[in-house]
CSV table of C-alpha atoms and ligand atoms in Angstrom, one decimal:
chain,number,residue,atom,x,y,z
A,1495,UNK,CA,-50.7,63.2,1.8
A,1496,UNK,CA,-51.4,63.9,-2.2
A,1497,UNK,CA,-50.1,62.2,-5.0
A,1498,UNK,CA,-47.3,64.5,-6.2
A,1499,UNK,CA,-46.2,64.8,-2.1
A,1500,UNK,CA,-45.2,60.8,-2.4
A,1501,UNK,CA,-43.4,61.2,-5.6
A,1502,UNK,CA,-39.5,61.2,-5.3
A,1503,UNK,CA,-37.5,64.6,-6.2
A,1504,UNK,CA,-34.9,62.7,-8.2
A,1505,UNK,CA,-33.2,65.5,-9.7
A,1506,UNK,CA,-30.6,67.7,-8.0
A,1507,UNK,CA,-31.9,70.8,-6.5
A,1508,UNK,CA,-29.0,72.8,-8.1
A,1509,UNK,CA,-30.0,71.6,-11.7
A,1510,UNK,CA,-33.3,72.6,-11.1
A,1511,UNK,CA,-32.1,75.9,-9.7
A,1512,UNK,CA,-30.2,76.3,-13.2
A,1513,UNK,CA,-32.9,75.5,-15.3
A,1514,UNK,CA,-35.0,77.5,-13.5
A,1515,UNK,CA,-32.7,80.6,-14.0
A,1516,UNK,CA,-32.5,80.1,-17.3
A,1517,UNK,CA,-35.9,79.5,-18.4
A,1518,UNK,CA,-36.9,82.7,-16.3
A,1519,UNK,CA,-34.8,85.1,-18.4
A,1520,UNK,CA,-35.4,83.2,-22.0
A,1521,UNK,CA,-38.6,83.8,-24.1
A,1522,UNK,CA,-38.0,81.8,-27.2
A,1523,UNK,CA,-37.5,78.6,-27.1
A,1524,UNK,CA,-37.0,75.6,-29.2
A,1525,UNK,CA,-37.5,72.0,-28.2
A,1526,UNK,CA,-35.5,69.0,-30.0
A,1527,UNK,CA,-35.2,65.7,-29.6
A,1528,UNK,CA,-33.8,62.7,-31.6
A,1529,UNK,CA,-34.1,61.7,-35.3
A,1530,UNK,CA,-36.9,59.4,-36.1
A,1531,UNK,CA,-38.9,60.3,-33.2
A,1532,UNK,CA,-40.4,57.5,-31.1
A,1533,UNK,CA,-43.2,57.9,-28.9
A,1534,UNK,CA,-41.1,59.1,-25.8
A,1535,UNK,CA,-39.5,61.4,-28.2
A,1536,UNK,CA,-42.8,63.1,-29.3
A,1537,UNK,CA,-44.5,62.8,-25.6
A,1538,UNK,CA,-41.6,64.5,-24.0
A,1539,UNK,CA,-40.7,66.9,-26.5
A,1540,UNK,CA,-44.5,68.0,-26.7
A,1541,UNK,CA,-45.2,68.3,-23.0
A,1542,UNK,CA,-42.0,70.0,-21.6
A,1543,UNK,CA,-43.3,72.4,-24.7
A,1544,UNK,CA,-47.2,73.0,-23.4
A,1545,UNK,CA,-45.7,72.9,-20.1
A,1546,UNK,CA,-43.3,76.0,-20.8
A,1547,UNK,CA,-46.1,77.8,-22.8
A,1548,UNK,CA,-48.3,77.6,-20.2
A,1549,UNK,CA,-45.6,79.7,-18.5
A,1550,UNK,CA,-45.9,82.5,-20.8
A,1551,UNK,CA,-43.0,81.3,-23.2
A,1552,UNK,CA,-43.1,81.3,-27.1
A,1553,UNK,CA,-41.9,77.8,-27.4
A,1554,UNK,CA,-41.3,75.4,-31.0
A,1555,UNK,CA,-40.8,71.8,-31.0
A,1556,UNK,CA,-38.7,71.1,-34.0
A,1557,UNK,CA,-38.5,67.5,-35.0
A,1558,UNK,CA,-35.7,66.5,-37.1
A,1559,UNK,CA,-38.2,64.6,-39.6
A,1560,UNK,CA,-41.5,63.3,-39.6
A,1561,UNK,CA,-42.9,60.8,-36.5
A,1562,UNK,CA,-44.0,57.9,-37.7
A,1563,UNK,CA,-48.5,57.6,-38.6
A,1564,UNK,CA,-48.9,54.8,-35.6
A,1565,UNK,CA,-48.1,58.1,-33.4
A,1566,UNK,CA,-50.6,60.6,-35.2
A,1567,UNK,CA,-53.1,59.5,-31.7
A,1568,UNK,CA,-50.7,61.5,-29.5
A,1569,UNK,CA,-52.5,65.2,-29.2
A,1570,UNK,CA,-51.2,68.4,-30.2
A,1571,UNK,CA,-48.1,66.7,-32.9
A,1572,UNK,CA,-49.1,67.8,-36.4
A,1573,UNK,CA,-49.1,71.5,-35.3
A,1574,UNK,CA,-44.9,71.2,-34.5
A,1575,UNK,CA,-42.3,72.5,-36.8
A,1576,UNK,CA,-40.3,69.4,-39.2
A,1577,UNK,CA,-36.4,70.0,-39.9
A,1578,UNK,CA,-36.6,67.5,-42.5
A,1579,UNK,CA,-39.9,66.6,-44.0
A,1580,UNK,CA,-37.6,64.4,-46.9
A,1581,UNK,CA,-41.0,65.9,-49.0
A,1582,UNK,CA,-43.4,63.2,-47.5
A,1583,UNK,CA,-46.4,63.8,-49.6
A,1584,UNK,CA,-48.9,65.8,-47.2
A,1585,UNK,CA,-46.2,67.2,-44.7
A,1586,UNK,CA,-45.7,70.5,-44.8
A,1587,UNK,CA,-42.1,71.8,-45.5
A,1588,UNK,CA,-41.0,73.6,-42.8
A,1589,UNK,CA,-37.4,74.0,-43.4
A,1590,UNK,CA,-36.9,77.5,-43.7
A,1591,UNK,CA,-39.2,77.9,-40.5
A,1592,UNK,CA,-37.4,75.1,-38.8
A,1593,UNK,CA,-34.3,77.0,-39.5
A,1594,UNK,CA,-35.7,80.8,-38.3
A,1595,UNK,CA,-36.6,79.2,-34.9
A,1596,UNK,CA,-33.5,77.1,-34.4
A,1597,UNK,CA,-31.1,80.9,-34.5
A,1598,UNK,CA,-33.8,82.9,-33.0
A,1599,UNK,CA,-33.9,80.2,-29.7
A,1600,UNK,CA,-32.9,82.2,-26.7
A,1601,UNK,CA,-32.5,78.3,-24.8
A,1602,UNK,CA,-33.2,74.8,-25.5
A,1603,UNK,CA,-34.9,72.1,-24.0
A,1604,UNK,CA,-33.7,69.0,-25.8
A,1605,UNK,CA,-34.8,65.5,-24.6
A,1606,UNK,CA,-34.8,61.7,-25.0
A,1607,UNK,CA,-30.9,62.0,-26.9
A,1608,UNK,CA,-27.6,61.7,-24.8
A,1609,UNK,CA,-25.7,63.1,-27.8
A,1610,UNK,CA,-26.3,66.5,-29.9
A,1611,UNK,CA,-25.3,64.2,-33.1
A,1612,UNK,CA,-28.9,61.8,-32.2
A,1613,UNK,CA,-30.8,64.7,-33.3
A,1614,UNK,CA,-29.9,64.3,-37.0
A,1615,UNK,CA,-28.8,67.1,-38.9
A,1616,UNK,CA,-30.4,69.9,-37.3
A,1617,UNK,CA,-27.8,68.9,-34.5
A,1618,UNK,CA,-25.1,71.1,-36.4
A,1619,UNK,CA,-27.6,74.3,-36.3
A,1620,UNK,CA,-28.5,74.0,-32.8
A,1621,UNK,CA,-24.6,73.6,-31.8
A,1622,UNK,CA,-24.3,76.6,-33.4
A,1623,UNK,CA,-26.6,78.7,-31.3
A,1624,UNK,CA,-24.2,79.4,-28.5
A,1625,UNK,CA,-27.5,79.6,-26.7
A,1626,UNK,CA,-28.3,78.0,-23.0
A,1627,UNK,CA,-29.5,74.1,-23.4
A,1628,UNK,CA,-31.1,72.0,-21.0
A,1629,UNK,CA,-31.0,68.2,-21.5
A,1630,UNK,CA,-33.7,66.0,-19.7
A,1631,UNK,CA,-33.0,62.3,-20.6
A,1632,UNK,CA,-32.9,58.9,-19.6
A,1633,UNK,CA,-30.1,57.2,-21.6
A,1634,UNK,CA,-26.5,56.3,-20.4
A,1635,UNK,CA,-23.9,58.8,-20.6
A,1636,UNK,CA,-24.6,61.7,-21.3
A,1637,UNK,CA,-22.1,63.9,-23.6
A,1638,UNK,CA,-22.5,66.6,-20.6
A,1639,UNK,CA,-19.9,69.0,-22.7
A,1640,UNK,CA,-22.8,69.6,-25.1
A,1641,UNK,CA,-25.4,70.7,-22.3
A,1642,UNK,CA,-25.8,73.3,-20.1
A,1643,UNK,CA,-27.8,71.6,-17.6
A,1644,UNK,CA,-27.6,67.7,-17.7
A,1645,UNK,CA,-30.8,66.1,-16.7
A,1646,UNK,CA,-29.8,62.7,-17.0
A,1647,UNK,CA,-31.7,59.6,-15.5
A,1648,UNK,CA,-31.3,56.2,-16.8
A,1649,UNK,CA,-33.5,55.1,-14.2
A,1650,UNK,CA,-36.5,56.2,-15.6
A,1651,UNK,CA,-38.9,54.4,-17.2
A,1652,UNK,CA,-38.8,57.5,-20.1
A,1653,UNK,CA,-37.6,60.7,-20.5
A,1654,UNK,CA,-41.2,61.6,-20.5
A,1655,UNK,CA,-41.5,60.9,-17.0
A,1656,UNK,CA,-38.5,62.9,-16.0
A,1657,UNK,CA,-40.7,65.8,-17.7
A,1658,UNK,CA,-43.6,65.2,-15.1
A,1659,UNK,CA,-40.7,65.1,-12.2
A,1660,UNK,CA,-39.0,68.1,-13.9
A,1661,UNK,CA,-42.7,70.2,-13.8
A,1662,UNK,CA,-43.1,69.0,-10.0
A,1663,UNK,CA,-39.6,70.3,-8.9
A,1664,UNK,CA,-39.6,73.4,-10.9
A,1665,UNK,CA,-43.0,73.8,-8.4
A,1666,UNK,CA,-45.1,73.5,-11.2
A,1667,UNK,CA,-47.4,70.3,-10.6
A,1668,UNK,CA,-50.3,72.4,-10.7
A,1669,UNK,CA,-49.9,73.8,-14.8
A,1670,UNK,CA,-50.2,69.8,-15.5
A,1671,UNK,CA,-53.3,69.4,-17.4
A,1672,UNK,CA,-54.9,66.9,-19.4
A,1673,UNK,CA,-53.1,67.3,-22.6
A,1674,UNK,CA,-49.6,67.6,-20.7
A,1675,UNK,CA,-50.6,64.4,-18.6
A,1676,UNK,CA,-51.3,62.4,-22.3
A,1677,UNK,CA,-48.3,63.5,-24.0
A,1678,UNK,CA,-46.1,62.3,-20.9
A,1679,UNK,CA,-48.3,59.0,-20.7
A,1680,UNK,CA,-47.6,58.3,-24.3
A,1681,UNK,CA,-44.4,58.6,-23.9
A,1682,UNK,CA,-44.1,56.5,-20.7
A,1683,UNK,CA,-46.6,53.9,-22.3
A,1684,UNK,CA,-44.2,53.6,-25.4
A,1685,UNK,CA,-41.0,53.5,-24.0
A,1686,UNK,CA,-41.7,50.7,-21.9
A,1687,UNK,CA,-43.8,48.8,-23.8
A,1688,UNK,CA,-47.1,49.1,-22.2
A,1689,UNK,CA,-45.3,48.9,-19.0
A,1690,UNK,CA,-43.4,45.7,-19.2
A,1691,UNK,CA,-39.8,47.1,-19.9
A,1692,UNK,CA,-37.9,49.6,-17.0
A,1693,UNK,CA,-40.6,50.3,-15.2
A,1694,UNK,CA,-40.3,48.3,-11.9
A,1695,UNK,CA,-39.9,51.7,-9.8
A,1696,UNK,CA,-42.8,51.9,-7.6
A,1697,UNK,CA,-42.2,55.7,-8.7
A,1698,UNK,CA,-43.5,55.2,-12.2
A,1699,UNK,CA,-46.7,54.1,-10.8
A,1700,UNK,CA,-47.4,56.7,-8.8
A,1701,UNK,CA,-46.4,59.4,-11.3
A,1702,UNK,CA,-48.7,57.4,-13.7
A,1703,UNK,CA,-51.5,58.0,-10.9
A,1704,UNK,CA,-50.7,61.9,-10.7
A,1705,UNK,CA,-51.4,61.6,-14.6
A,1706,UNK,CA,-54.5,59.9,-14.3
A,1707,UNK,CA,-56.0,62.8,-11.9
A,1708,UNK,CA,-56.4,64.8,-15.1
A,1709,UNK,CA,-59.1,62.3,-16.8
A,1710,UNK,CA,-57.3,61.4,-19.9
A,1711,UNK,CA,-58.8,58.5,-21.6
A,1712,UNK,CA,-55.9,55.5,-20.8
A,1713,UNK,CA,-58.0,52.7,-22.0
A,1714,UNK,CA,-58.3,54.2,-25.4
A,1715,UNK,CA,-54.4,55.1,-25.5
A,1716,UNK,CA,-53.4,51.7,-25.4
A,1717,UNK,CA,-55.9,50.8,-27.7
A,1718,UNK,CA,-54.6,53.2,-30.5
A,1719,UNK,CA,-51.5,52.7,-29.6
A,1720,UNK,CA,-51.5,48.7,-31.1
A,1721,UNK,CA,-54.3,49.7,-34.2
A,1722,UNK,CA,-52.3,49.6,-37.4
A,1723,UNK,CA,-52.7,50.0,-41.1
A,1724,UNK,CA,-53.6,46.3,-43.1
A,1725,UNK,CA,-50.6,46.6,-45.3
A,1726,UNK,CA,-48.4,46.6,-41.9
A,1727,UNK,CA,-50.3,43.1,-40.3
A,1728,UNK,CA,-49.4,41.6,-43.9
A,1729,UNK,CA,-45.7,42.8,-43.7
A,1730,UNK,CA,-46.1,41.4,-40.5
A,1731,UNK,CA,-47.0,38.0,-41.7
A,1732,UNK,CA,-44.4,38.5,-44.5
A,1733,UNK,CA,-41.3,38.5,-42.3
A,1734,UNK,CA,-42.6,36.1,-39.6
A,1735,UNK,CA,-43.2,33.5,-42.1
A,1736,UNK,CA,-40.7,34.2,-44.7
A,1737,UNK,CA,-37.7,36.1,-43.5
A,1738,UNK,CA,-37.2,35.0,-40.1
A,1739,UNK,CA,-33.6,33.4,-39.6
A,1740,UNK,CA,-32.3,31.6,-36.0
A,1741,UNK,CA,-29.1,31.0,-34.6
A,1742,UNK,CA,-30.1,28.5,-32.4
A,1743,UNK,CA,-26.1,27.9,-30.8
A,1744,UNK,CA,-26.4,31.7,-29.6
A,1745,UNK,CA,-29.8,31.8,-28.7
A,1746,UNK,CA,-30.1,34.6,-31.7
A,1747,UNK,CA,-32.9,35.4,-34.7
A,1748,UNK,CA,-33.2,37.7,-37.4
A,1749,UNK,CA,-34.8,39.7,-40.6
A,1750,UNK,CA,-34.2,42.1,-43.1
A,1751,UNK,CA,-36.2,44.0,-45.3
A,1752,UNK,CA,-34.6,45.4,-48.7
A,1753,UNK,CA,-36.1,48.1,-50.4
A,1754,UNK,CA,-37.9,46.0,-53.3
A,1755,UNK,CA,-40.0,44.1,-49.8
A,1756,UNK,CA,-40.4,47.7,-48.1
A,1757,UNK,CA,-41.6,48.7,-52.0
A,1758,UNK,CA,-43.9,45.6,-52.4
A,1759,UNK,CA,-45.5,46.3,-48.9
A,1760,UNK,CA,-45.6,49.7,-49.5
A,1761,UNK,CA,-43.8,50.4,-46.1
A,1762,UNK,CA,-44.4,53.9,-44.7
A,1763,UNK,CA,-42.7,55.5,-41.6
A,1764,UNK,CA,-43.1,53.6,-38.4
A,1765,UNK,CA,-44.6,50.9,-40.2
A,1766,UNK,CA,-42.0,48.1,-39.1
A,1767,UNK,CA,-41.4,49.4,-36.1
A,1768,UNK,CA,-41.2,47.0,-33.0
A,1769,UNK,CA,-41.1,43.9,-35.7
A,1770,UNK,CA,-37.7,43.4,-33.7
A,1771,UNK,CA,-39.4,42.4,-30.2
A,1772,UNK,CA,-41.3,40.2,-31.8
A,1773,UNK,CA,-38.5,36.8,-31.8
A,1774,UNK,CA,-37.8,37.6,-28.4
A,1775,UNK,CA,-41.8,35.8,-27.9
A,1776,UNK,CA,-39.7,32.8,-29.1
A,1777,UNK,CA,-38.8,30.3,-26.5
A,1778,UNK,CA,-35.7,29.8,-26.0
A,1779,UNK,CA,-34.3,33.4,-27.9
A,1780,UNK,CA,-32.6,35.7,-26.0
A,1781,UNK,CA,-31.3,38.4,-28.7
A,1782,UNK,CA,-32.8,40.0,-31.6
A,1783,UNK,CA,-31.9,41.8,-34.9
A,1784,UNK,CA,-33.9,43.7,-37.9
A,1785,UNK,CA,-31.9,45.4,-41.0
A,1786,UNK,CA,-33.9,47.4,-42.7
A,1787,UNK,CA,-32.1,49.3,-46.1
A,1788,UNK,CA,-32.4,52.5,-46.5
A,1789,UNK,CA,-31.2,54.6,-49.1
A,1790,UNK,CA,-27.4,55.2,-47.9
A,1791,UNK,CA,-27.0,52.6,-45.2
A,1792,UNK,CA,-28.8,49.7,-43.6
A,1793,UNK,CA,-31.0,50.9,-40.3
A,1794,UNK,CA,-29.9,48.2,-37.5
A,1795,UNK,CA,-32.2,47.4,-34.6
A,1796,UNK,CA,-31.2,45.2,-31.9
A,1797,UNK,CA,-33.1,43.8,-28.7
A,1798,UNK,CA,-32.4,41.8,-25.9
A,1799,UNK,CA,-33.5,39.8,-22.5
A,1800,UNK,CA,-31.9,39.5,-19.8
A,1801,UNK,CA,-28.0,40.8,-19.3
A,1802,UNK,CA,-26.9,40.3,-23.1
A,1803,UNK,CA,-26.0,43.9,-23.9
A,1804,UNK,CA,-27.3,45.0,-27.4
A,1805,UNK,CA,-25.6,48.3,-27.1
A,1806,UNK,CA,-22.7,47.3,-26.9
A,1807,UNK,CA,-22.7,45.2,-30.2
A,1808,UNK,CA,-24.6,48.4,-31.7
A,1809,UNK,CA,-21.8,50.6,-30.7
A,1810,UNK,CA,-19.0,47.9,-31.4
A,1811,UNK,CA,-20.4,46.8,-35.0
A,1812,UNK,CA,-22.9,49.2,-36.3
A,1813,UNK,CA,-22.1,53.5,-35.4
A,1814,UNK,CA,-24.4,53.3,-32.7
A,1815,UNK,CA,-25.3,52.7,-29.1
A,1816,UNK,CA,-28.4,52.7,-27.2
A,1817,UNK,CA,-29.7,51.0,-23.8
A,1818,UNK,CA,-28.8,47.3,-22.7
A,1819,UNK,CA,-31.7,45.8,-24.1
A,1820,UNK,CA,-32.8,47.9,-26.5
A,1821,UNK,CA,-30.0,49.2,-29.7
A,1822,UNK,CA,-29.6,50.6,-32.9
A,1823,UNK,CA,-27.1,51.6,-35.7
A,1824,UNK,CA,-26.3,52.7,-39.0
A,1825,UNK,CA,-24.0,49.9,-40.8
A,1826,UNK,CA,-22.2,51.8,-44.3
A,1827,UNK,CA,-22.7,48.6,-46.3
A,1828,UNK,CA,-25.4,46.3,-47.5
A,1829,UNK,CA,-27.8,44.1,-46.4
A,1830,UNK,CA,-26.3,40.9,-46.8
A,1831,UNK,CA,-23.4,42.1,-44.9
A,1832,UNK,CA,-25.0,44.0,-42.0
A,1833,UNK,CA,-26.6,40.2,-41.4
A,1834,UNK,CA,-22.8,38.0,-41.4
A,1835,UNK,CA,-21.6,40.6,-39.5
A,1836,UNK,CA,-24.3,39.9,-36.7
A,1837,UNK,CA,-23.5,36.3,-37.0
A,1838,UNK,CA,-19.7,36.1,-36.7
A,1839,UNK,CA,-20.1,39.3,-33.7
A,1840,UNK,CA,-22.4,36.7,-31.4
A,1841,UNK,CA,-20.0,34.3,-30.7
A,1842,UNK,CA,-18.1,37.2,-29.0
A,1843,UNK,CA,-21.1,38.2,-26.6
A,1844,UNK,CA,-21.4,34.6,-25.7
A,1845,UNK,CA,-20.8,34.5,-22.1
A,1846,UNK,CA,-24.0,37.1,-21.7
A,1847,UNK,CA,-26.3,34.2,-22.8
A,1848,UNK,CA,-28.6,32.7,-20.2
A,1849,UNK,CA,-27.4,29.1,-19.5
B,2895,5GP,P1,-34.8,51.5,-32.4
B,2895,5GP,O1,-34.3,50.1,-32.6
B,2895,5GP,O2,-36.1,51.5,-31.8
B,2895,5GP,O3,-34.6,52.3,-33.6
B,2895,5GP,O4,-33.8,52.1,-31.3
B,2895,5GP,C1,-33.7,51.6,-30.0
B,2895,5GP,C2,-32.8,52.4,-29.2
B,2895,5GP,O5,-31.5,52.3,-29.7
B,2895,5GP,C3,-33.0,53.9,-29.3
B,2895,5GP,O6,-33.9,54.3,-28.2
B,2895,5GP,C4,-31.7,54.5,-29.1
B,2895,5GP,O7,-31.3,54.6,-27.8
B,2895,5GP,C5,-30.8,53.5,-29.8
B,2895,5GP,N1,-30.4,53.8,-31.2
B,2895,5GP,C6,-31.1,53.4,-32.3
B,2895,5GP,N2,-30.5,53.8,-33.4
B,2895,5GP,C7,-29.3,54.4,-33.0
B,2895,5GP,C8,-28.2,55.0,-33.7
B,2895,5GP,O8,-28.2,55.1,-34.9
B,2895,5GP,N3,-27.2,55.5,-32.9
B,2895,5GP,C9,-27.3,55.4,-31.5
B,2895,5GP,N4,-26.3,55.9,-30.8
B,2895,5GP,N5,-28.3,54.9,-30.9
B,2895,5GP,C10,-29.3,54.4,-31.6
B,2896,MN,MN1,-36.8,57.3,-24.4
């Protein structure tokens, strides 16, 4: 028996049958995924893209803005369309291009988002392109109004491994090459942090093994994934040492970052991300918060062990949602009180605690 025989055909047969009937009669095609693209974001969104090229279509990822440096080691991302470059020095402003491709999409192929509105503004031109769209995801309840076809699979590990499962049931295990097999690695790596978080299904492992069959270089992946610029290890530093509050009675801790701090450490995109897992190392700390301020609102990050659910506090407290353990928001206020307001909300969530 091969590899891709033993992997599980976890999506429906008729979804498949509808994505297959619309990707046959569409040419163009645009894929999308959420604002401040993570690493599933970009693995997903670029594979399903060389996947559907290497069937012949004229395909565009458009990313709502700008992925983060720490993911420039993912191939093939520079050469995508930016909705919103905010005029990062060095990025090329593809606005009007963005735009062009967004009404001339004949279907879309959006992934990683449960909800047009994650994909940032861009959300309100794609919505308005009455064409076909085809969601592949992993995250909780899907708005299934907004889609098509709803791929949706909270089971897996990423939605870049529903885009491996995707290419086998479509019957195309056999366009995966070794650039396709990266970008859905990345993403997998990422989104589970190197394989600690959701990824208990013996599935993911052997999907992972399908991946490896291509001879990318996984060693090296993981090792670009943790390299990062000086000025990040010193912000680092910076908020373990001197920013780091606890609330020992709910098991909690927490930082912020205002914008003279981002300033001082000359903070660039992607630069404090995953600062939030790091009090969860803490003995003894079960959930964990970062405010960062941005120029309109504060940026909210939550994380958790164990059954304490962060989305629901993201969704209850701060405009947004996300998975159990791992949440974000927007808060509409300042810093100082985006942090009480995580203080006086953990009292609520208190029977989620571990004993
Ligand atoms: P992060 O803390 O890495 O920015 O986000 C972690 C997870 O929380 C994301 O994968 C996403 O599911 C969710 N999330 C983050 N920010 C938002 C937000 O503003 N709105 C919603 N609905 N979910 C978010
Ligand atoms: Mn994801």
């Amino acid at each position: 028996m091969t590899i891709q025989e033993s992997i599980e055909r976890i999506i429906d047969a008729e979804k498949i049958e509808a994505a297959k009937e619309i990707i046959g009669r569409c040419n163009k095609i645009v894929v999308c995924t959420h604002m401040s693209p993570d690493g599933d974001a970009v693995g997903s969104a670029l594979s399903v893209a060389n996947y559907l090229r290497k069937k012949g279509k004229e395909v565009q990822v458009v990313f709502s803005d700008t992925p983060g440096e720490n993911l420039n080691f993912i191939p093939g991302l520079r050469d995508e369309l930016v909705f919103d470059t905010q005029n990062q020095p060095g990025v090329r402003n593809t606005r009007e291009e963005s735009l062009k491709a967004i009404r001339e999409a004949e279907c879309f192929v959006i992934t990683d988002l449960n909800v047009p509105s994650r994909m940032g503004d861009m959300h309100k031109d794609v919505m308005k392109n009455p064409a076909p769209k085809i969601l592949i995801d992993h995250h909780l309840e899907p708005e299934a109004d907004s889609f098509d076809v709803v791929i949706s699979h909270p089971e897996a590990s990423a939605a870049s491994e529903l885009i491996y499962t995707f290419m086998l049931q479509m019957g195309d295990d056999s366009l995966l090459d070794r650039q396709i097999a990266t970008q859905i690695y990345c993403g997998m790596m990422t989104d589970t942090g190197q394989f600690i978080f959701g990824s208990s299904r013996p599935q993911v492992y052997l999907i992972v093994a399908r991946l490896l069959q291509e001879g990318f270089e996984k060693e090296k992946l993981h090792r670009d994934l943790v390299l990062e610029p000086e000025r990040r290890t010193r912000l680092k530093g910076y908020v373990l040492q001197q920013k780091l509050q606890i609330v020992s009675d709910c098991k909690a801790a927490y930082f912020s970052l205002n914008k003279a701090e981002l300033k001082r450490f000359n903070h660039q995109k992607g630069d404090s991300e995953g600062f939030v897992n790091m009090p969860l190392d803490i003995i003894g700390i079960q959930v964990s918060a970062f405010f960062r301020e941005e120029k309109n609102f504060v940026k909210v990050s939550l994380r958790s062990k164990g059954d304490f659910p962060v989305n629901l506090l993201a969704q209850k407290f701060y405009n947004g949602g996300g998975h159990k353990n791992a949440a974000g928001g927007e808060f509409l206020g300042n810093l100082q009180q985006a942090e009480q307001l995580f203080v006086k909300a953990l009292p609520l969530f208190a029977n989620y605690l571990e004993k």
